[in-house]
Short mmCIF file of C-alpha atoms in Angstrom, two decimals:
data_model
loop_
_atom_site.label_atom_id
_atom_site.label_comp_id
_atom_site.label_asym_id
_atom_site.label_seq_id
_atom_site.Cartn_x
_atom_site.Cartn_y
_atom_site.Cartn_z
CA UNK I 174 317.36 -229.76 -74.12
CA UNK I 175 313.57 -230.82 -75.52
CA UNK I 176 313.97 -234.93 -76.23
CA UNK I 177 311.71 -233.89 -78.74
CA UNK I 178 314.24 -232.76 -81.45
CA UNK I 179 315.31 -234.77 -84.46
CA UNK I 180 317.91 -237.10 -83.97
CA UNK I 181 318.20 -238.24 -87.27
CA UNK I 182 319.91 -236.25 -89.91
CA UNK I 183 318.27 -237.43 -92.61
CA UNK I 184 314.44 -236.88 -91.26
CA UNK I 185 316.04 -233.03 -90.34
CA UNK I 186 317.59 -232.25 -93.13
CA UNK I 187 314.19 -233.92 -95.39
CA UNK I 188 315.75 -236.26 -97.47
CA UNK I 189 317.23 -239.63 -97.35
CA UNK I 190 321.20 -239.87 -97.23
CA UNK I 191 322.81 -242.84 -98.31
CA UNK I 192 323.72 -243.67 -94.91
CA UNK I 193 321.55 -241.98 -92.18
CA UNK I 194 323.28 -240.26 -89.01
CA UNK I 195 322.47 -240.21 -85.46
CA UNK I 196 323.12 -237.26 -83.66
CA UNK I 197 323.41 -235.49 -80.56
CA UNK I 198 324.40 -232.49 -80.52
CA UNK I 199 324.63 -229.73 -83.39
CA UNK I 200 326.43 -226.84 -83.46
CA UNK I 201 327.90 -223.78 -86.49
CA UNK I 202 330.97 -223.83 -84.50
CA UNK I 203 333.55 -226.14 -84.67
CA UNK I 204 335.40 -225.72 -81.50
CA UNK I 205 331.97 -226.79 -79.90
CA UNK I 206 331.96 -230.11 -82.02
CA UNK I 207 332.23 -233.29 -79.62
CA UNK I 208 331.87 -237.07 -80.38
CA UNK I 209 328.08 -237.38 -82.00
CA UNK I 210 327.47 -233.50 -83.11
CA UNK I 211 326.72 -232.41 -86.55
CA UNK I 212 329.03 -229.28 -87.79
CA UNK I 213 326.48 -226.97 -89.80
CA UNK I 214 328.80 -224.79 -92.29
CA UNK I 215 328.05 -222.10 -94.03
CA UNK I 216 330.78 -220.87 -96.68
CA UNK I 217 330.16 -216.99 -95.61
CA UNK I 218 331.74 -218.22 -92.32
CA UNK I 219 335.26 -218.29 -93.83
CA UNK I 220 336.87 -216.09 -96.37
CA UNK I 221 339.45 -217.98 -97.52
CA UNK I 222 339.97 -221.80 -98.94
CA UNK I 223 342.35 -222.56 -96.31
CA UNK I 224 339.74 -221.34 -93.56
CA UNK I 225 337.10 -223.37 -94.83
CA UNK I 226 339.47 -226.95 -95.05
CA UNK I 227 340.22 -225.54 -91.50
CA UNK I 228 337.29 -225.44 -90.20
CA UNK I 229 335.92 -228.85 -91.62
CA UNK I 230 339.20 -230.58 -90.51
CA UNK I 231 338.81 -229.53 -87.03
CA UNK I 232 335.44 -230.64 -86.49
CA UNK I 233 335.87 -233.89 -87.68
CA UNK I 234 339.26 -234.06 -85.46
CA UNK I 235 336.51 -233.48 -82.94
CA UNK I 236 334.44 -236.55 -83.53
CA UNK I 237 331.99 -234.69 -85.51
CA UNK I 238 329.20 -237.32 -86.81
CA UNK I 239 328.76 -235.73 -90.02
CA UNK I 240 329.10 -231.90 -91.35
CA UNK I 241 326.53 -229.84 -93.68
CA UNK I 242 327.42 -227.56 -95.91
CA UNK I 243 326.58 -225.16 -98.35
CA UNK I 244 329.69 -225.80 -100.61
CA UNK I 245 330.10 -229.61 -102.84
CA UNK I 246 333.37 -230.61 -100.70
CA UNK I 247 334.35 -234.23 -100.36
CA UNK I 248 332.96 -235.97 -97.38
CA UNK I 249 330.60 -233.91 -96.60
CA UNK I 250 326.75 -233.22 -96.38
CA UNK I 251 325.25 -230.42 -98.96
CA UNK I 252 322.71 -228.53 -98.27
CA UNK I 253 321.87 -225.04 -99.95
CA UNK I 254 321.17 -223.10 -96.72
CA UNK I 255 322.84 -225.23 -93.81
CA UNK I 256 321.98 -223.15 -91.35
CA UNK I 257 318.24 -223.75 -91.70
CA UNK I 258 318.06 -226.91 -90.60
CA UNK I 259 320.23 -225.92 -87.90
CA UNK I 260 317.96 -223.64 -86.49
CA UNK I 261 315.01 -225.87 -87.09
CA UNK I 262 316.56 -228.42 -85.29
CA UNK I 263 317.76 -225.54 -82.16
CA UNK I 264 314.11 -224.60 -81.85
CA UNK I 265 312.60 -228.18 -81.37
CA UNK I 266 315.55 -228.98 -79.37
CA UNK I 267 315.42 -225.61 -76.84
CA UNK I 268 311.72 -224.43 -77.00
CA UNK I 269 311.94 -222.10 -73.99
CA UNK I 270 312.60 -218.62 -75.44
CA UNK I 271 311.28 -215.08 -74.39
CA UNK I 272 308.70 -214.03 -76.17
CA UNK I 273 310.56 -210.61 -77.13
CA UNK I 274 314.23 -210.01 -77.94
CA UNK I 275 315.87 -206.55 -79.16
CA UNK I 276 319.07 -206.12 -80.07
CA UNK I 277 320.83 -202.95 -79.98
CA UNK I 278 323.85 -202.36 -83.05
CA UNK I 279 325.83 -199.57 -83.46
CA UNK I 280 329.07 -197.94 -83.03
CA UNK I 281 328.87 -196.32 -79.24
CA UNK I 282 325.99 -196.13 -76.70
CA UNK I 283 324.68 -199.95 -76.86
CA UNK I 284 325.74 -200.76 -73.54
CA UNK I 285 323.59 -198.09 -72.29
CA UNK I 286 321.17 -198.34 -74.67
CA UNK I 287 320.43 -201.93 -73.09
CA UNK I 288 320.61 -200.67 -69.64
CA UNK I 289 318.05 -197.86 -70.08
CA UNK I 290 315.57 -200.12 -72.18
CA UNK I 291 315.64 -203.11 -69.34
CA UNK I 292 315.13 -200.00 -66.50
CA UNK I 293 312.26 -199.34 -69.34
CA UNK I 294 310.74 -202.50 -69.58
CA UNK I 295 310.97 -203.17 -65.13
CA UNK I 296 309.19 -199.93 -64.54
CA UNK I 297 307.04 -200.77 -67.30
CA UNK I 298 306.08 -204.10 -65.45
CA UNK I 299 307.80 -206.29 -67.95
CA UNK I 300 310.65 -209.23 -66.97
CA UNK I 301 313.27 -208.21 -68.88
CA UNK I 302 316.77 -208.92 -69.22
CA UNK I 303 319.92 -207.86 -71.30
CA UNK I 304 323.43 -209.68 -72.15
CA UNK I 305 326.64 -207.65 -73.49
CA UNK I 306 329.72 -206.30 -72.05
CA UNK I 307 328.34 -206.00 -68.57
CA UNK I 308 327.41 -209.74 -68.98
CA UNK I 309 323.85 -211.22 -68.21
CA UNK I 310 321.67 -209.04 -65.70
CA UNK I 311 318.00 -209.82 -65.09
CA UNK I 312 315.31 -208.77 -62.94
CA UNK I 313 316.89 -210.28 -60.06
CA UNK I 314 320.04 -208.00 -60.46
CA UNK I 315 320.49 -204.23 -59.57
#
């Protein structure tokens, strides 16, 4: 992770809170809140009332240091598109990226989809890699 990334909730998020937040981690999923993150939460994550409380209530059972979210609930952060400064923050914070990804969607045929477009890209002369249900194979793979 870049050192580089905003640790201060209130310089990411581009306004002042009434009391700022340190931060280290941030996350949109609240089983991977621990002590310090921020829980970004979007409401089209949960489609019911009960999942939303849920959700909230768990990451701050975590040790969440604040959550953001698109809907006015009590205790917590609004922001009309939470998970915008969420992946503002993710791209200062983990710069190295490839330069290309494709995704493949559909009903059957993605698995091989991927496989045939990496074989593509290798004979091609381009480092490629894919991740699904045959888990993470790259160039140095067979």
């Amino acid at each position: 992770m870049n050192n580089n990334a905003p640790r201060s909730l209130s310089a990411l998020l581009g306004t002042s809170l009434p009391a700022d937040v340190s931060f280290t981690h941030a996350t949109h999923d609240s089983r991977a809140v621990t002590k310090g993150s921020v829980f970004f939460f979007d409401s089209r994550q949960a489609r019911t009332p009960e999942l939303v409380a849920q959700y909230v209530r768990e990451a701050q059972q975590r040790g969440a240091a604040a959550v953001v979210s698109d809907l006015p609930l009590p205790g917590v952060i609004h922001h009309p598109e939470p998970f915008k400064p969420l992946a503002q923050w993710a791209s200062l914070a983990y710069p190295a990226r490839p330069p290309v990804v494709a995704g493949v969607t559909g009903t059957n045929g993605k698995t091989s989809t991927a496989w045939f477009y990496r074989q593509l890209m290798r004979a091609a002369g381009v480092r490629a890699a894919s991740l699904g249900t045959l888990g993470l194979i790259g160039d140095s793979d067979t």
